[in-house]
mmCIF file of C-alpha atoms in Angstrom:
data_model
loop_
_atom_site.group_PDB
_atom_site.id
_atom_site.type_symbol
_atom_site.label_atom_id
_atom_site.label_comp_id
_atom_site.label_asym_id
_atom_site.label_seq_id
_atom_site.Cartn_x
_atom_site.Cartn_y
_atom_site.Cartn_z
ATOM 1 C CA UNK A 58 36.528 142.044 5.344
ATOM 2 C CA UNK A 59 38.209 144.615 6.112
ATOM 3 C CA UNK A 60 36.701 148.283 6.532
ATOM 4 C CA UNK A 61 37.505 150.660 3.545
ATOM 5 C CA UNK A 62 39.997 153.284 4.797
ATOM 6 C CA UNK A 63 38.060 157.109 4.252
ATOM 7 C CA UNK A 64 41.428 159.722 4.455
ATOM 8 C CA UNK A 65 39.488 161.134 1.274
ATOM 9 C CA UNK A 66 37.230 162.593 3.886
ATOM 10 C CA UNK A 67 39.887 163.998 5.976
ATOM 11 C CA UNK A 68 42.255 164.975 3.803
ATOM 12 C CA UNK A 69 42.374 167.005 0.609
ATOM 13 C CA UNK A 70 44.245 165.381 -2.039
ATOM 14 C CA UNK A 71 45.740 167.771 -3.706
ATOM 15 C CA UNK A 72 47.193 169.741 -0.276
ATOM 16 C CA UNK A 73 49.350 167.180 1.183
ATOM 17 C CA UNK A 74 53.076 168.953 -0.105
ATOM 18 C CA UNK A 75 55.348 165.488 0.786
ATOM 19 C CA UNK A 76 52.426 163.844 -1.129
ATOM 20 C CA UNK A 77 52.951 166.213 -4.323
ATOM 21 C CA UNK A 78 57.148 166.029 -3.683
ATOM 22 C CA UNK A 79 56.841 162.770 -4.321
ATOM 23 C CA UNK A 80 54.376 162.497 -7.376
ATOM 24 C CA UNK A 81 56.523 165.088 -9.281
ATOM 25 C CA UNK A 82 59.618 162.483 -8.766
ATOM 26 C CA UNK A 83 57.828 159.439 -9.805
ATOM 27 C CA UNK A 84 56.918 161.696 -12.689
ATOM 28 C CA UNK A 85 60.588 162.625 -13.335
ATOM 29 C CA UNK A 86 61.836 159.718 -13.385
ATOM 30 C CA UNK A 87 58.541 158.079 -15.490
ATOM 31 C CA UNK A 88 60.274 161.062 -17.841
ATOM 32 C CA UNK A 89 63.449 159.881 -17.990
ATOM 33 C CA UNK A 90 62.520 155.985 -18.517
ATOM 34 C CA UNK A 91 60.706 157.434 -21.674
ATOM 35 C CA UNK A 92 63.997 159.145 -22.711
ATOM 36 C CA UNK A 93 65.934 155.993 -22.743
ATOM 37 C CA UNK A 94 63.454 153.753 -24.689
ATOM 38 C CA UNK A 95 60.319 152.953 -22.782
ATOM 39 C CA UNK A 96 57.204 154.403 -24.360
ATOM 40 C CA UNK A 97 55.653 155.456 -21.066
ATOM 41 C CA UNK A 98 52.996 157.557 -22.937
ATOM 42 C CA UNK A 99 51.611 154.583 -24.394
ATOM 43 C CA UNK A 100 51.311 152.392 -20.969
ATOM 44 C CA UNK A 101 48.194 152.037 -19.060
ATOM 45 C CA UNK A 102 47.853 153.833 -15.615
ATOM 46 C CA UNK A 103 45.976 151.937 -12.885
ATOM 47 C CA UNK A 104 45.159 153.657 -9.265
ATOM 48 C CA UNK A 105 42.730 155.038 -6.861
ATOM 49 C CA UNK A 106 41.766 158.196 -7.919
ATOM 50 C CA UNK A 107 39.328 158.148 -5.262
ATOM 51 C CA UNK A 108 37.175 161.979 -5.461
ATOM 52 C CA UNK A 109 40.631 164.259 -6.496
ATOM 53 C CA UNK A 110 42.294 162.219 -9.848
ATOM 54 C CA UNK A 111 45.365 164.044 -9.049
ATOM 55 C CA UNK A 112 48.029 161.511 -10.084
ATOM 56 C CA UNK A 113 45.324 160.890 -13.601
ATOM 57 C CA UNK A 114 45.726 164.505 -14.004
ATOM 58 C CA UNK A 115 49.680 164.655 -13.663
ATOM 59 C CA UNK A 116 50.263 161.840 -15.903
ATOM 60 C CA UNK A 117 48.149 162.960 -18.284
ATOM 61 C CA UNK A 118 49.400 165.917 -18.581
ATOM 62 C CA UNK A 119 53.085 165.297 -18.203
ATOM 63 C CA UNK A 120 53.460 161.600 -19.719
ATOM 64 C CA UNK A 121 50.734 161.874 -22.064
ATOM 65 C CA UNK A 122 49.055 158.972 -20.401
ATOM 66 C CA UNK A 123 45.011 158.353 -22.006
ATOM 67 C CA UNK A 124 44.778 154.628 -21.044
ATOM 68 C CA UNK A 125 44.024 155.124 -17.091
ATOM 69 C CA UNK A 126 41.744 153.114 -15.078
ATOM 70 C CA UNK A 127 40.806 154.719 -11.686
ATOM 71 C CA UNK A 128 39.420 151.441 -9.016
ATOM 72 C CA UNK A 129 36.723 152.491 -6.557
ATOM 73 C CA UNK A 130 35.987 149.986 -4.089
ATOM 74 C CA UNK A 131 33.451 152.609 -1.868
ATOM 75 C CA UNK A 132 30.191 152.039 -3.180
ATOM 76 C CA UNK A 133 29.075 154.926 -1.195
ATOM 77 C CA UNK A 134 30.615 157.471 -3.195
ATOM 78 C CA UNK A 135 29.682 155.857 -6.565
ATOM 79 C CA UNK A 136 28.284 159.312 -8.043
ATOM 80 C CA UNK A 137 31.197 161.703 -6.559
ATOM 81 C CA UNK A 138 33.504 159.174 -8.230
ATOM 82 C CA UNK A 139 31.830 159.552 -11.692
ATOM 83 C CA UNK A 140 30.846 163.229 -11.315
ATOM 84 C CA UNK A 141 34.568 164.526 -10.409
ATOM 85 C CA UNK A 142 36.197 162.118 -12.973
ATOM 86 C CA UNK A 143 38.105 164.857 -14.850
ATOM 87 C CA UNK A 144 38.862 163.440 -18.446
ATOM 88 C CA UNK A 145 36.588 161.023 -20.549
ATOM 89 C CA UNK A 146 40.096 158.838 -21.252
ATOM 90 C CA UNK A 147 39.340 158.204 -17.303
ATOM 91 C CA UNK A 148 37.693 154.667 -16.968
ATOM 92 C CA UNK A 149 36.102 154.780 -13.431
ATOM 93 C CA UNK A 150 35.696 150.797 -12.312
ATOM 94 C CA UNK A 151 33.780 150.333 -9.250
ATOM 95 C CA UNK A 152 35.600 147.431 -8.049
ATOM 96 C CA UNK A 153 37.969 145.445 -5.383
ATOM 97 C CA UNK A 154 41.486 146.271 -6.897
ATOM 98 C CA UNK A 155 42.838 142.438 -6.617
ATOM 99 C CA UNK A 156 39.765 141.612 -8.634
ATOM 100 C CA UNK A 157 40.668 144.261 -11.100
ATOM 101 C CA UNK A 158 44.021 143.205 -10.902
ATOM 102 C CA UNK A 159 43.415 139.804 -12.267
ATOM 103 C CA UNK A 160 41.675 141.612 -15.225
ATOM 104 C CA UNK A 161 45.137 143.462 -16.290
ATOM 105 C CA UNK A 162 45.979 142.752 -19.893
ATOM 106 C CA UNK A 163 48.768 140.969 -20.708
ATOM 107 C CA UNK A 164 49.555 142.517 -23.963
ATOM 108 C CA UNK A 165 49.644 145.855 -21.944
ATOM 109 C CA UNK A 166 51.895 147.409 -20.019
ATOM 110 C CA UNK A 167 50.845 148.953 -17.058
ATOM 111 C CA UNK A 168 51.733 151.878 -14.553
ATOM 112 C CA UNK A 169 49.809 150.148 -11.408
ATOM 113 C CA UNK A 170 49.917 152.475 -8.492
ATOM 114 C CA UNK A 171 48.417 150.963 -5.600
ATOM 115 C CA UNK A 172 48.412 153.776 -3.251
ATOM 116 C CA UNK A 173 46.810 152.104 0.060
ATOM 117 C CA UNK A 174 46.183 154.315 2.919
ATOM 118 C CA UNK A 175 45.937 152.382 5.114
ATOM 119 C CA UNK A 176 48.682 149.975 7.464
ATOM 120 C CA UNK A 177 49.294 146.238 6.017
ATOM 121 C CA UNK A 178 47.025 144.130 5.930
ATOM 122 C CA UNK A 179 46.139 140.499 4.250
ATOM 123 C CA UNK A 180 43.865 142.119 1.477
ATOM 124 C CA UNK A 181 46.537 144.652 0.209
ATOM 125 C CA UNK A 182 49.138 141.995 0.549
ATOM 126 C CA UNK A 183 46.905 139.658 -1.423
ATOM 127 C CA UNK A 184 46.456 142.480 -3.961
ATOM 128 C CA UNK A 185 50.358 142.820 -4.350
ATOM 129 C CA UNK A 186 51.267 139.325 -4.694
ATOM 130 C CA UNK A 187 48.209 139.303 -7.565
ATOM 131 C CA UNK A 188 50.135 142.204 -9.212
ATOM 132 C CA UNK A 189 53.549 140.544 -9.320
ATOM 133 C CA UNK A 190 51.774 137.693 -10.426
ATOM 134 C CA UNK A 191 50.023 139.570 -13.643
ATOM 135 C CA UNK A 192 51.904 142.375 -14.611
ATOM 136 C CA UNK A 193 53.302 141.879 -18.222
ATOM 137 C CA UNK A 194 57.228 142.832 -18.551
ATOM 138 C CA UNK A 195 58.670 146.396 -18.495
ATOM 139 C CA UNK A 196 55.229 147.390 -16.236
ATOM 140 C CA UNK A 197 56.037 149.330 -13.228
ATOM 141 C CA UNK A 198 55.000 148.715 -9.806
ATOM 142 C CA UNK A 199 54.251 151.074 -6.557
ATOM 143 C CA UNK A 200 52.939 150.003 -3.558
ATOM 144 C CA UNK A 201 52.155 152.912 -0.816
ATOM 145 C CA UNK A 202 51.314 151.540 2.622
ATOM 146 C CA UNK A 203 50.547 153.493 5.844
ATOM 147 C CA UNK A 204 53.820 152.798 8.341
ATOM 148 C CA UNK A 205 52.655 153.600 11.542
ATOM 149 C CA UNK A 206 52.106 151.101 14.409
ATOM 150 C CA UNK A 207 48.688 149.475 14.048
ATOM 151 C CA UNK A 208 46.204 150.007 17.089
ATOM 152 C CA UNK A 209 45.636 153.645 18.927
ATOM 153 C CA UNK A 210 47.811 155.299 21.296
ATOM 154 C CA UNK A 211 44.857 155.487 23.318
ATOM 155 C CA UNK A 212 44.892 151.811 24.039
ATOM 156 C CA UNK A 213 47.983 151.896 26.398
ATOM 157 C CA UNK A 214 51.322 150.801 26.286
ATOM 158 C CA UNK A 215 50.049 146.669 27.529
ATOM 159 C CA UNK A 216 48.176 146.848 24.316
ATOM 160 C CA UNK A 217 50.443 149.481 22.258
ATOM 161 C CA UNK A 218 53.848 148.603 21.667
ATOM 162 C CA UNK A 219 56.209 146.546 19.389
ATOM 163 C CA UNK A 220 55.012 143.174 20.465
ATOM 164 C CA UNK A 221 51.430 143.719 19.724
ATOM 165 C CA UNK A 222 52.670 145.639 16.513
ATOM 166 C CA UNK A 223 54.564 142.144 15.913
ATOM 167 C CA UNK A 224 51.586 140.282 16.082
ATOM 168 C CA UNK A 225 49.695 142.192 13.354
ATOM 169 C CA UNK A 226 52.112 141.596 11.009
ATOM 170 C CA UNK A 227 52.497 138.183 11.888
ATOM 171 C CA UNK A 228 48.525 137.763 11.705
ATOM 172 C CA UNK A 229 48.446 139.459 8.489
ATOM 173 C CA UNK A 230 51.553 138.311 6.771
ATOM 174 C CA UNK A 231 51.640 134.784 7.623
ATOM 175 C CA UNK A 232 54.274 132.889 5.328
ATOM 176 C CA UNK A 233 55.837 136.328 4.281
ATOM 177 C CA UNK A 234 57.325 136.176 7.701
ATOM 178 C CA UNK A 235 60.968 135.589 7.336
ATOM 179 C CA UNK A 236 62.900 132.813 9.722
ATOM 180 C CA UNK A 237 64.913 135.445 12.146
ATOM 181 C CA UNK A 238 62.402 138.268 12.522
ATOM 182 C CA UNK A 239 62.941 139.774 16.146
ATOM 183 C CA UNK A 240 60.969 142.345 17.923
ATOM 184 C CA UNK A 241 63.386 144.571 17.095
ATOM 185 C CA UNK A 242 62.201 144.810 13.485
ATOM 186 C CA UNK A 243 58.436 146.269 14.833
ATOM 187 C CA UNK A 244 59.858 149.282 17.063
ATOM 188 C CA UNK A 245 58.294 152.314 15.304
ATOM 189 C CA UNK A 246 61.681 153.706 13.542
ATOM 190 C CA UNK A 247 62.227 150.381 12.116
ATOM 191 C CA UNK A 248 58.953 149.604 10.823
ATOM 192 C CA UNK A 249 59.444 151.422 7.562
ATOM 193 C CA UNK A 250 61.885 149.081 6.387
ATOM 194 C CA UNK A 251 60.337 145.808 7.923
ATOM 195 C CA UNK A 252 57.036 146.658 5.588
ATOM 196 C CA UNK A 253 59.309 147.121 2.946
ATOM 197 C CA UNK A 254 60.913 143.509 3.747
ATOM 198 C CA UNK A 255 57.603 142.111 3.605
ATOM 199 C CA UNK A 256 56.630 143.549 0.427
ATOM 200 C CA UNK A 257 59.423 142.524 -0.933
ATOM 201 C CA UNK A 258 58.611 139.025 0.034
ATOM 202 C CA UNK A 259 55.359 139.106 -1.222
ATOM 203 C CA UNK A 260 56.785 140.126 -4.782
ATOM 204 C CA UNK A 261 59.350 137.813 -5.088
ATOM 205 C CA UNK A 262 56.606 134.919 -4.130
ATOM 206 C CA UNK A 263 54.478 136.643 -7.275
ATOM 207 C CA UNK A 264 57.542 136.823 -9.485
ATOM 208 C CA UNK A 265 58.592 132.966 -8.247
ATOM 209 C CA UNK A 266 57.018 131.143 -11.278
ATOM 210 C CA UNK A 267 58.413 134.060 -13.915
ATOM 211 C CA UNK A 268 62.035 134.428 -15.341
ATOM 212 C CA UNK A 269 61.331 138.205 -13.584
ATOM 213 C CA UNK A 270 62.170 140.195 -11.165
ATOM 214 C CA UNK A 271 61.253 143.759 -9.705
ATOM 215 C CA UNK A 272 64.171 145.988 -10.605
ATOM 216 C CA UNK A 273 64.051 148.311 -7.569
ATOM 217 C CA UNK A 274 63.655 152.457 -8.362
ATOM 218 C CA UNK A 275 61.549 153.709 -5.433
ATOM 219 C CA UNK A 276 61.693 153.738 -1.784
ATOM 220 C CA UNK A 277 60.127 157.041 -0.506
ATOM 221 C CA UNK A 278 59.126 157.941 3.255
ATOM 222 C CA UNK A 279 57.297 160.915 3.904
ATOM 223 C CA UNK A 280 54.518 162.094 6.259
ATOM 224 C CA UNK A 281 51.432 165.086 5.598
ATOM 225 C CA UNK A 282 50.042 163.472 8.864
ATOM 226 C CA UNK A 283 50.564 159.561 8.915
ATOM 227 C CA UNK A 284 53.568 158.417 8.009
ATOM 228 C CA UNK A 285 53.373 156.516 4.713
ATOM 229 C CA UNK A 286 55.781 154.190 2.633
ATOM 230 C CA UNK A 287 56.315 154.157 -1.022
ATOM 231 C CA UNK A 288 57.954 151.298 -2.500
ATOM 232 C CA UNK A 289 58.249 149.906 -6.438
ATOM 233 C CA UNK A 290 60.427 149.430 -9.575
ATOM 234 C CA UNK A 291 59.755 147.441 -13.117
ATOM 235 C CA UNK A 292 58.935 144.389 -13.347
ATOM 236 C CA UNK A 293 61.830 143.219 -15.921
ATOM 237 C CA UNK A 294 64.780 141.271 -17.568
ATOM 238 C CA UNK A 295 68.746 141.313 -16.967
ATOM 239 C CA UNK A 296 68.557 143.801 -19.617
ATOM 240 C CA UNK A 297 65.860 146.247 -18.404
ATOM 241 C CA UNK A 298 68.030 146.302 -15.258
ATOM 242 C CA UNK A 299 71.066 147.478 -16.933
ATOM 243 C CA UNK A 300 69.088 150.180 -18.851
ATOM 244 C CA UNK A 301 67.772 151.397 -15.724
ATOM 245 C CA UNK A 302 71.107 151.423 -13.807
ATOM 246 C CA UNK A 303 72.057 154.040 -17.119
ATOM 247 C CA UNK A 304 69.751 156.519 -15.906
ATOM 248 C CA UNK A 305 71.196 159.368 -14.458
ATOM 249 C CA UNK A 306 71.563 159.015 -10.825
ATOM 250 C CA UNK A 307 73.278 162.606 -9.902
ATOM 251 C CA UNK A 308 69.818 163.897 -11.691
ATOM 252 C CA UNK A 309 67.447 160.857 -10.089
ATOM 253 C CA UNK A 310 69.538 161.729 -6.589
ATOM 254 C CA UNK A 311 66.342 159.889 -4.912
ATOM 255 C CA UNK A 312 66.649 156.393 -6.818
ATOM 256 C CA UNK A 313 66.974 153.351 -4.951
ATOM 257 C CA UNK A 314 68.345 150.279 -6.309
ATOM 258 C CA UNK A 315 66.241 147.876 -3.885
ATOM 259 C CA UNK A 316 63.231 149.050 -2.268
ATOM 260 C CA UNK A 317 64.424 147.732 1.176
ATOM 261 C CA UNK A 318 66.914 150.308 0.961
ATOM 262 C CA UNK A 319 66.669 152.870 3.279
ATOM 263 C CA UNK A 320 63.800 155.326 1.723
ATOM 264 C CA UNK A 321 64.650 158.804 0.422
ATOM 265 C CA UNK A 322 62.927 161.017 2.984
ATOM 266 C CA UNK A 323 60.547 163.695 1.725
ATOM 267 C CA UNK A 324 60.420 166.541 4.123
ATOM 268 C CA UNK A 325 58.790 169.670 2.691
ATOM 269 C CA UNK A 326 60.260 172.433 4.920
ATOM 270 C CA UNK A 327 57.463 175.523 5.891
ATOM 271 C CA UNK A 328 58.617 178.408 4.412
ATOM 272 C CA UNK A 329 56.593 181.875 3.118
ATOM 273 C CA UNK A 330 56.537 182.674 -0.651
ATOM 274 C CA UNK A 331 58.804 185.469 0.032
ATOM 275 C CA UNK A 332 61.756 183.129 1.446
ATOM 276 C CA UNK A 333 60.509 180.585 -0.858
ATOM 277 C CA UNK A 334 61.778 183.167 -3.973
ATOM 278 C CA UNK A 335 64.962 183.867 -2.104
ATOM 279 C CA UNK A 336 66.025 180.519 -1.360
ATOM 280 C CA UNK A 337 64.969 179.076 -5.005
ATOM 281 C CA UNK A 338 67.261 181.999 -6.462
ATOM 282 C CA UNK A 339 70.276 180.241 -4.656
ATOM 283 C CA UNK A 340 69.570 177.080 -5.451
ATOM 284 C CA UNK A 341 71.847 174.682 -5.561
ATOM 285 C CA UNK A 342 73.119 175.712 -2.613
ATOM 286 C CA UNK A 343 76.648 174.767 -1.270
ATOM 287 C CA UNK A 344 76.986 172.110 1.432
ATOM 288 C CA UNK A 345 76.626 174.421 4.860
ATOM 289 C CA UNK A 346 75.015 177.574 3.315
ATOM 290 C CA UNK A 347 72.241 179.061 5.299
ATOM 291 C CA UNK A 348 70.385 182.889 4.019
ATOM 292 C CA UNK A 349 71.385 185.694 5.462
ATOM 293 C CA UNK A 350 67.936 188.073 5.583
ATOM 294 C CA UNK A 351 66.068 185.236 7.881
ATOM 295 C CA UNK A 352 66.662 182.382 10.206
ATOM 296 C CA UNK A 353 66.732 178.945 8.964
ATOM 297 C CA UNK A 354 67.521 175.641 10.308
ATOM 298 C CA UNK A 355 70.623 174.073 9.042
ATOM 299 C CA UNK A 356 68.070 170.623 7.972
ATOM 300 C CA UNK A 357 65.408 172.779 6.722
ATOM 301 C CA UNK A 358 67.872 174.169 4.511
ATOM 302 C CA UNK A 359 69.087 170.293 3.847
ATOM 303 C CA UNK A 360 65.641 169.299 3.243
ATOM 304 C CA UNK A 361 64.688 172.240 0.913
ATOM 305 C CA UNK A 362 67.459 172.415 -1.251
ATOM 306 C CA UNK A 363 66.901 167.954 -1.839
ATOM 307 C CA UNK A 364 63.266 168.897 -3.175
ATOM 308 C CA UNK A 365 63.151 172.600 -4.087
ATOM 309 C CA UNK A 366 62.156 171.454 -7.691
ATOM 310 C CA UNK A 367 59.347 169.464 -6.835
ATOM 311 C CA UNK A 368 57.807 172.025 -4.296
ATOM 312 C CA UNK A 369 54.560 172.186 -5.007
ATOM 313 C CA UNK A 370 52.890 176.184 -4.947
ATOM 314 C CA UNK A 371 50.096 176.949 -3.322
ATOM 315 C CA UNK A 372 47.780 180.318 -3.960
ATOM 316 C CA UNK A 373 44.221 181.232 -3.280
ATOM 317 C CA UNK A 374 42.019 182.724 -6.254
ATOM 318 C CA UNK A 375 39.022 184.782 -5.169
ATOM 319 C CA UNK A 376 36.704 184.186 -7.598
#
């Protein structure tokens, strides 16, 4: 079995920026799905809330969301899990998710979030496949995976480097594998998209024995340390795909029609709270602007004004 991925202990939830960039967008777009028809408030949210809750507390808050189920598989931190669980609508099931998957209602539809941290293995694929398999129609998928190359730098490059990378994938993916896959595909810039390809594959093999198909929405990359993959869509008819390709996609700038697209890139640009209220009063900015009372890279500029309105704010309360 494979051992149970910790980055609760290294990382605090609710201080990784990209991280937050990105929950605010699935959020506005989970928003504007609701404003064409879908009644996201009454769907059932599925995900690792691990210690933090943070997505449980977002979509409650902002979609209105009280059926949530949060899967622990860490019996170790059995009583953290139940003591930080922040709302009573909260079900906490100390579980293996593809066990829980199998469990999913099919009268229900489901936000299932299955926000791995760690690289791709068998287990997560197997997890995937199960949710393709069992979500009802109109639920929405998301599948975060870890995309940088397995092993340690440490090792060497005789042990480190896109042939051994090509060999986990092949170990782990087995039949997901497609016919022409080079080496090419495991070089570290291109193994964003190849784990996306996969994924992809492992959804369509779920989806093979439904008149379904994931209608693709999300395809983030980002990095607060490891860089990590976010992929998903609905799971849906002819007809939920042409609502979907209504939504605004001037406002959803960061929509992707197939998640083997190339990702939207979240980069969350340093800046103080002083040039953060200077640059938000210009925002929009035109194509080529930069601020004139401080220096600022031309892409940090890019970068800022793609996310300014998902920037998460940080402050410190003495208490």
């Amino acid at each position: 079995m494979t051992a149970i991925a910790k980055s609760y202990e290294r990382v605090h939830y609710e201080f990784r920026p990209a991280k937050q960039v990105e929950r605010r967008m699935l959020l506005h777009a989970l928003q504007e799905l609701r404003d064409i028809g879908y009644s996201i408030s009454n769907y059932e949210y599925t995900g690792l809330g691990s210690i933090y809750f943070v997505d449980f507390v977002l979509f409650h808050r902002y979609l209105g969301l009280t059926r949530m189920t949060s899967v622990e598989r860490d019996r170790d931190i059995d009583k953290r899990v139940d003591f930080n669980c922040p709302y009573k609508q909260i079900k906490v099931v100390h579980d293996d998710m593809s066990a829980y998957i199998s469990r999913l209602r099919s009268e229900q539809r489901h936000i299932l979030w299955l926000d791995f941290d760690s690289i791709l293995t068998e287990e997560l694929l197997d997890a995937v496949y199960l949710a393709a398999a069992q979500l009802s129609v109109q639920s929405i998928l998301l599948v975060t995976v870890d995309v940088e190359p397995p092993g340690r730098a440490e090792e060497g490059l005789a042990k480190w480097n896109p042939r051994a990378w090509m060999q986990h994938y092949r170990t782990e993916s087995g039949t997901y594998f497609w016919k022409d896959i080079s080496i090419k595909e495991f070089t570290r810039d291109a193994l964003p998209r190849t784990n996306a390809r996969i994924l992809q594959s492992v959804i369509n093999e779920g989806l093979q024995a439904r008149d379904l198909a994931l209608i693709g929405m999300f395809s983030f990359l980002y990095a607060d340390g490891h860089r990590m993959l976010s992929v998903g869509g609905m799971i849906g008819r002819d007809e939920d795909k042409r609502r979907i390709g209504s939504l605004n996609k001037k406002e959803l700038f960061f929509l992707r029609d197939h998640i083997t697209d190339d990702p939207f890139l979240i980069r969350v640009p340093p800046v103080t709270r002083k040039e953060r209220h200077y640059l938000d009063q210009r925002m929009p900015c035109q194509k080529n602007w930069s601020p004139s009372e401080f220096e600022m890279k031309a892409e940090d500029v890019r970068d800022y004004c793609a996310i300014y309105r998902y920037y998460p704010a940080y402050t410190e309360m003495l208490l």
